[in-house]
Structure formats: C-alpha cells, structure tokens
C-alpha cells in the first residue's frame, strides 16, 4: 500500500501535470469555462454576489467553501479590501480572506477589478489546486493536509496563524505529537508554544517544509492506520474549508489586543 508520504510526493513532485489532469476533468472544465466567460463583465460586488455560480467558484478557489453562507461577512472582506492596514481582511489571522480580497480587489480597482489576470487566471489556478487537494483527500486525508500545508506554509507568520486554520493546526499538532486536547487549551499559550518550538521562518523555505512534512506524514501513518480514521472530520466546519466564525473573531480580537 502506498504510504502517505509517497502519495504526497507523487503529486507534489510533478504538480503541473497533476493540476493539468484536474483542470481537464469535465466538471472542473465546465465550471472554469463559465467563470472565465462571466467574471470579466462583473463590475460591482453586488453583481458578484448575485451570480452564485461565480461566487461559489471564487470561494472554493480560496478554500472558503464553508463560509459561502456568510455573505455579510464576505461582503465586508471585499468592500474594505486590503490597502488599509485596518481593513477587515488585514485584521483576520486567517490569510485566505486577504487572498480573496486581493484576487477580487473591488476596493482598489472598482469596476476594473475583475479584468486583471489575478481575478481570472489566478482564481482558476487556485480552483484547480483546491480541487486537486480535495480529490487527494478522498483517498487519504493526510495527503490533502500535506498538500495544503505545503501551499500555505509561507503564510504562517505567528502561532496565531496556525491556530486560525484548523488544517494547519492539525498538521503541526500531528508532527509535534501533541494530543487533540491541546487545541482546547488557552489560545495565547498555544500560540506561544508554537512560536517557541518552531522556527516559523523555516516555513518559507520549501526544503525545510518538505522535511517537516516527512515528519508529519510519518506521524500521521502511526496515528491513523487504515480504517481507523474518518477522512472527513478535519475538513468539516472549522477546518481548512471553513473556520468557525466565533473562533475566527475571537482570534482576531486577541490579535488586536482584546481579551
């Protein structure tokens, strides 16, 4: 049986081929063609939200499927953009919201926001990567987690960055052999612990990330023998495809100095 690490490396080492294969799947190709045919004509945030197919495509591309229902929340993200340091997306520890606001930067570019490459090809590339990760997770959740961590590792700037994203936290806890109960401890202490035992700057180095994922996949195999793990658990509710709004806001308050 192929190990978690081997499966992850098979995809990661020839990522472009893997992504091309995904992009040619009929359902992916259909949704992508629709997105590209429509997005350039969208001039306002209202128009974007009015087309649920476009909206859901962009949300999935940024790993925010489970937050698609929270349109008032997402409207605030897009309306305020990212240029002001006090903008809503900049105050959230989860960087996926900022990434969405950068892809569709209505706040900066107004009706021209959807004409840029990052709003078109950029979102399409994100959608393919997200679909690839989900597909990998159907066979082995550990592979999906490894691919996700590889993609997101460079965005980790503090212990709070880890806590704000359940999937990142799952990878780190597994690699460090921390019990699941650790996630229920004081948030400040969790963040301080991660910053103490990890050199977060190393997550900007692909080779160091690779070494960390070797450790993660080995520990994952030990903790999750075949048939003993529900592969969907980590991706439900407050996970990489969405984070509990209450948790997100509480982390945000901590980042701003509130208690």
Short mmCIF file of C-alpha atoms in Angstrom, two decimals:
data_model
loop_
_atom_site.label_atom_id
_atom_site.label_comp_id
_atom_site.label_asym_id
_atom_site.label_seq_id
_atom_site.Cartn_x
_atom_site.Cartn_y
_atom_site.Cartn_z
CA UNK A 1 0.00 0.00 0.00
CA UNK A 2 1.30 3.46 -0.91
CA UNK A 3 2.31 5.49 2.13
CA UNK A 4 1.01 8.96 2.86
CA UNK A 5 4.41 10.49 2.12
CA UNK A 6 4.81 8.63 -1.16
CA UNK A 7 1.34 9.64 -2.32
CA UNK A 8 2.00 13.25 -1.38
CA UNK A 9 5.36 13.28 -3.20
CA UNK A 10 3.89 11.70 -6.33
CA UNK A 11 1.54 14.66 -6.63
CA UNK A 12 3.87 17.36 -5.36
CA UNK A 13 6.92 16.42 -7.42
CA UNK A 14 5.01 16.75 -10.71
CA UNK A 15 2.48 19.32 -9.62
CA UNK A 16 1.86 20.88 -13.03
CA UNK A 17 0.92 17.55 -14.56
CA UNK A 18 -1.36 16.83 -11.61
CA UNK A 19 -3.04 20.23 -11.96
CA UNK A 20 -3.45 19.82 -15.72
CA UNK A 21 -5.15 16.48 -15.19
CA UNK A 22 -7.55 18.06 -12.70
CA UNK A 23 -8.33 21.05 -14.92
CA UNK A 24 -9.36 18.69 -17.73
CA UNK A 25 -11.97 16.89 -15.64
CA UNK A 26 -15.41 17.60 -17.19
CA UNK A 27 -16.97 19.21 -14.13
CA UNK A 28 -13.92 21.36 -13.41
CA UNK A 29 -13.61 22.37 -17.06
CA UNK A 30 -17.30 23.29 -17.22
CA UNK A 31 -17.22 25.49 -14.12
CA UNK A 32 -13.95 27.11 -15.17
CA UNK A 33 -15.28 27.96 -18.63
CA UNK A 34 -18.34 29.55 -17.04
CA UNK A 35 -16.23 31.55 -14.61
CA UNK A 36 -13.90 32.87 -17.31
CA UNK A 37 -16.81 33.72 -19.62
CA UNK A 38 -18.61 35.77 -16.96
CA UNK A 39 -16.18 37.22 -14.45
CA UNK A 40 -14.78 39.96 -16.71
CA UNK A 41 -18.22 41.50 -17.09
CA UNK A 42 -18.77 41.80 -13.34
CA UNK A 43 -18.37 45.44 -12.31
CA UNK A 44 -19.52 45.56 -8.70
CA UNK A 45 -19.56 43.49 -5.54
CA UNK A 46 -23.35 43.31 -5.81
CA UNK A 47 -23.11 41.75 -9.26
CA UNK A 48 -20.53 39.27 -8.00
CA UNK A 49 -22.74 38.15 -5.13
CA UNK A 50 -25.78 37.96 -7.40
CA UNK A 51 -24.20 35.22 -9.52
CA UNK A 52 -24.00 32.31 -7.09
CA UNK A 53 -22.07 30.18 -9.57
CA UNK A 54 -19.29 32.76 -9.85
CA UNK A 55 -19.34 33.44 -6.14
CA UNK A 56 -19.12 29.77 -5.19
CA UNK A 57 -16.31 29.19 -7.69
CA UNK A 58 -14.22 32.01 -6.22
CA UNK A 59 -14.95 30.87 -2.68
CA UNK A 60 -13.89 27.31 -3.42
CA UNK A 61 -10.78 28.56 -5.20
CA UNK A 62 -9.71 30.24 -1.96
CA UNK A 63 -10.66 27.30 0.27
CA UNK A 64 -13.61 29.15 1.74
CA UNK A 65 -16.47 26.88 0.65
CA UNK A 66 -17.89 26.56 4.14
CA UNK A 67 -18.03 30.33 4.57
CA UNK A 68 -20.08 30.85 1.40
CA UNK A 69 -23.23 31.18 3.51
CA UNK A 70 -21.75 34.14 5.44
CA UNK A 71 -22.33 36.72 2.72
CA UNK A 72 -22.43 39.72 5.07
CA UNK A 73 -19.05 38.66 6.45
CA UNK A 74 -17.62 38.12 2.97
CA UNK A 75 -19.06 41.42 1.72
CA UNK A 76 -17.16 43.22 4.47
CA UNK A 77 -13.96 41.45 3.39
CA UNK A 78 -14.37 42.53 -0.23
CA UNK A 79 -15.73 46.01 0.45
CA UNK A 80 -12.81 47.05 2.66
CA UNK A 81 -10.12 45.39 0.51
CA UNK A 82 -6.53 45.18 1.74
CA UNK A 83 -4.92 48.58 1.19
CA UNK A 84 -5.73 49.98 4.62
CA UNK A 85 -3.93 48.22 7.46
CA UNK A 86 -7.18 48.45 9.44
CA UNK A 87 -9.20 46.76 6.69
CA UNK A 88 -11.22 43.80 7.91
CA UNK A 89 -9.25 41.18 5.93
CA UNK A 90 -5.97 42.52 7.31
CA UNK A 91 -7.23 42.12 10.86
CA UNK A 92 -8.06 38.43 10.41
CA UNK A 93 -5.38 35.88 11.26
CA UNK A 94 -6.63 33.56 8.52
CA UNK A 95 -4.87 34.77 5.37
CA UNK A 96 -7.35 33.17 2.96
CA UNK A 97 -9.69 36.14 3.36
CA UNK A 98 -6.94 38.56 2.42
CA UNK A 99 -6.11 36.38 -0.58
CA UNK A 100 -9.70 36.59 -1.79
CA UNK A 101 -9.75 40.37 -1.37
CA UNK A 102 -6.51 40.59 -3.34
CA UNK A 103 -7.84 38.40 -6.14
CA UNK A 104 -11.03 40.44 -6.46
CA UNK A 105 -9.86 43.86 -5.34
CA UNK A 106 -13.01 45.91 -5.84
CA UNK A 107 -11.90 48.31 -3.11
CA UNK A 108 -8.83 49.37 -5.10
CA UNK A 109 -9.90 48.95 -8.71
CA UNK A 110 -13.68 49.33 -8.67
CA UNK A 111 -15.35 48.15 -11.86
CA UNK A 112 -11.99 47.11 -13.34
CA UNK A 113 -11.28 44.63 -10.53
CA UNK A 114 -12.32 41.56 -12.48
CA UNK A 115 -10.33 42.42 -15.62
CA UNK A 116 -6.93 41.65 -14.11
CA UNK A 117 -5.13 38.32 -14.54
CA UNK A 118 -5.25 37.58 -10.81
CA UNK A 119 -9.06 37.77 -10.92
CA UNK A 120 -9.25 35.46 -13.91
CA UNK A 121 -6.34 33.07 -14.48
CA UNK A 122 -5.19 33.49 -10.89
CA UNK A 123 -8.51 32.34 -9.45
CA UNK A 124 -8.70 29.50 -11.98
CA UNK A 125 -5.28 28.23 -10.88
CA UNK A 126 -6.36 28.38 -7.24
CA UNK A 127 -9.54 26.45 -8.09
CA UNK A 128 -7.56 23.68 -9.78
CA UNK A 129 -5.18 23.41 -6.82
CA UNK A 130 -8.05 23.32 -4.35
CA UNK A 131 -9.82 20.63 -6.38
CA UNK A 132 -6.61 18.60 -6.56
CA UNK A 133 -6.24 18.70 -2.79
CA UNK A 134 -9.86 17.69 -2.20
CA UNK A 135 -9.50 14.80 -4.65
CA UNK A 136 -6.31 13.61 -2.94
CA UNK A 137 -8.13 13.68 0.38
CA UNK A 138 -10.77 11.25 -0.86
CA UNK A 139 -8.15 8.52 -0.69
CA UNK A 140 -6.02 9.80 2.17
CA UNK A 141 -6.75 12.84 4.31
CA UNK A 142 -3.09 13.02 5.29
CA UNK A 143 -2.13 13.66 1.66
CA UNK A 144 -4.62 16.50 1.43
CA UNK A 145 -3.31 18.00 4.64
CA UNK A 146 0.29 17.76 3.41
CA UNK A 147 -0.53 19.42 0.08
CA UNK A 148 -2.46 22.15 1.85
CA UNK A 149 0.33 22.79 4.34
CA UNK A 150 2.89 22.92 1.54
CA UNK A 151 0.80 25.61 -0.20
CA UNK A 152 0.05 27.65 2.91
CA UNK A 153 3.26 27.28 4.92
CA UNK A 154 4.85 30.53 3.73
CA UNK A 155 1.85 32.48 5.05
CA UNK A 156 2.48 31.36 8.65
CA UNK A 157 3.82 34.39 10.49
CA UNK A 158 2.88 33.62 14.09
CA UNK A 159 1.40 30.97 16.35
CA UNK A 160 -1.97 32.57 15.77
CA UNK A 161 -1.65 31.88 12.04
CA UNK A 162 -1.57 28.19 12.90
CA UNK A 163 -4.42 28.31 15.39
CA UNK A 164 -6.65 30.27 12.99
CA UNK A 165 -6.63 27.43 10.46
CA UNK A 166 -7.67 24.00 11.70
CA UNK A 167 -5.87 22.18 8.89
CA UNK A 168 -2.54 23.90 9.56
CA UNK A 169 -3.01 23.23 13.25
CA UNK A 170 -3.80 19.57 12.57
CA UNK A 171 -0.55 19.15 10.64
CA UNK A 172 1.53 20.91 13.30
CA UNK A 173 -0.06 19.04 16.21
CA UNK A 174 0.47 15.73 14.43
CA UNK A 175 4.10 16.48 13.57
CA UNK A 176 4.80 17.59 17.15
CA UNK A 177 2.84 14.64 18.57
CA UNK A 178 0.54 16.90 20.55
CA UNK A 179 -2.77 15.44 21.78
CA UNK A 180 -6.02 16.67 20.26
CA UNK A 181 -6.86 18.18 23.65
CA UNK A 182 -4.08 20.71 23.12
CA UNK A 183 -6.42 22.58 20.75
CA UNK A 184 -8.75 23.28 23.67
CA UNK A 185 -6.13 24.99 25.81
CA UNK A 186 -5.65 28.73 26.18
CA UNK A 187 -5.11 30.34 22.75
CA UNK A 188 -2.29 32.60 23.94
CA UNK A 189 -0.44 29.63 25.39
CA UNK A 190 -0.92 27.60 22.21
CA UNK A 191 0.48 30.44 20.10
CA UNK A 192 3.44 30.95 22.44
CA UNK A 193 4.22 27.23 22.42
CA UNK A 194 4.23 27.03 18.61
CA UNK A 195 6.48 30.08 18.38
CA UNK A 196 8.84 28.58 20.98
CA UNK A 197 9.27 25.10 19.48
CA UNK A 198 9.09 26.02 15.77
CA UNK A 199 11.26 28.30 13.68
CA UNK A 200 8.45 29.84 11.67
CA UNK A 201 10.88 31.43 9.22
CA UNK A 202 11.77 27.92 8.05
CA UNK A 203 8.28 27.56 6.62
CA UNK A 204 9.32 29.98 3.88
CA UNK A 205 11.98 27.50 2.74
CA UNK A 206 10.47 24.73 0.54
CA UNK A 207 13.19 22.25 1.53
CA UNK A 208 12.50 22.82 5.24
CA UNK A 209 8.77 22.49 4.62
CA UNK A 210 9.49 19.19 2.86
CA UNK A 211 11.40 17.91 5.88
CA UNK A 212 8.59 18.97 8.19
CA UNK A 213 6.06 17.14 6.02
CA UNK A 214 8.19 13.99 6.11
CA UNK A 215 7.80 14.12 9.87
CA UNK A 216 4.09 14.87 9.65
CA UNK A 217 3.30 12.03 7.24
CA UNK A 218 5.27 9.53 9.33
CA UNK A 219 3.35 10.55 12.47
CA UNK A 220 0.07 10.55 10.52
CA UNK A 221 0.63 6.94 9.47
CA UNK A 222 1.24 5.94 13.08
CA UNK A 223 -1.81 7.78 14.42
CA UNK A 224 -4.19 6.88 11.60
CA UNK A 225 -3.82 3.26 10.50
CA UNK A 226 -6.04 2.27 7.59
CA UNK A 227 -9.69 2.03 8.57
CA UNK A 228 -9.38 3.85 11.90
CA UNK A 229 -9.94 7.46 10.84
CA UNK A 230 -12.91 9.38 9.49
CA UNK A 231 -11.35 11.15 6.48
CA UNK A 232 -13.84 14.00 6.56
CA UNK A 233 -13.54 15.03 10.20
CA UNK A 234 -10.76 17.58 9.86
CA UNK A 235 -12.42 19.25 6.88
CA UNK A 236 -15.80 19.84 8.48
CA UNK A 237 -16.99 23.16 9.90
CA UNK A 238 -13.97 24.96 11.38
CA UNK A 239 -11.35 23.42 9.15
CA UNK A 240 -9.39 24.27 6.05
CA UNK A 241 -12.57 24.62 4.01
CA UNK A 242 -14.01 26.97 6.60
CA UNK A 243 -13.41 28.23 10.09
CA UNK A 244 -15.89 28.78 12.87
CA UNK A 245 -16.90 32.42 12.75
CA UNK A 246 -16.82 32.59 16.55
CA UNK A 247 -13.29 31.20 16.67
CA UNK A 248 -12.12 33.47 13.88
CA UNK A 249 -13.48 36.55 15.60
CA UNK A 250 -12.04 35.53 18.98
CA UNK A 251 -8.60 35.06 17.42
CA UNK A 252 -9.00 38.39 15.67
CA UNK A 253 -9.74 40.07 19.00
CA UNK A 254 -6.64 38.53 20.51
CA UNK A 255 -4.53 39.78 17.61
CA UNK A 256 -5.88 43.27 18.22
CA UNK A 257 -5.03 43.08 21.90
CA UNK A 258 -8.52 42.35 23.22
CA UNK A 259 -9.40 39.65 25.73
#
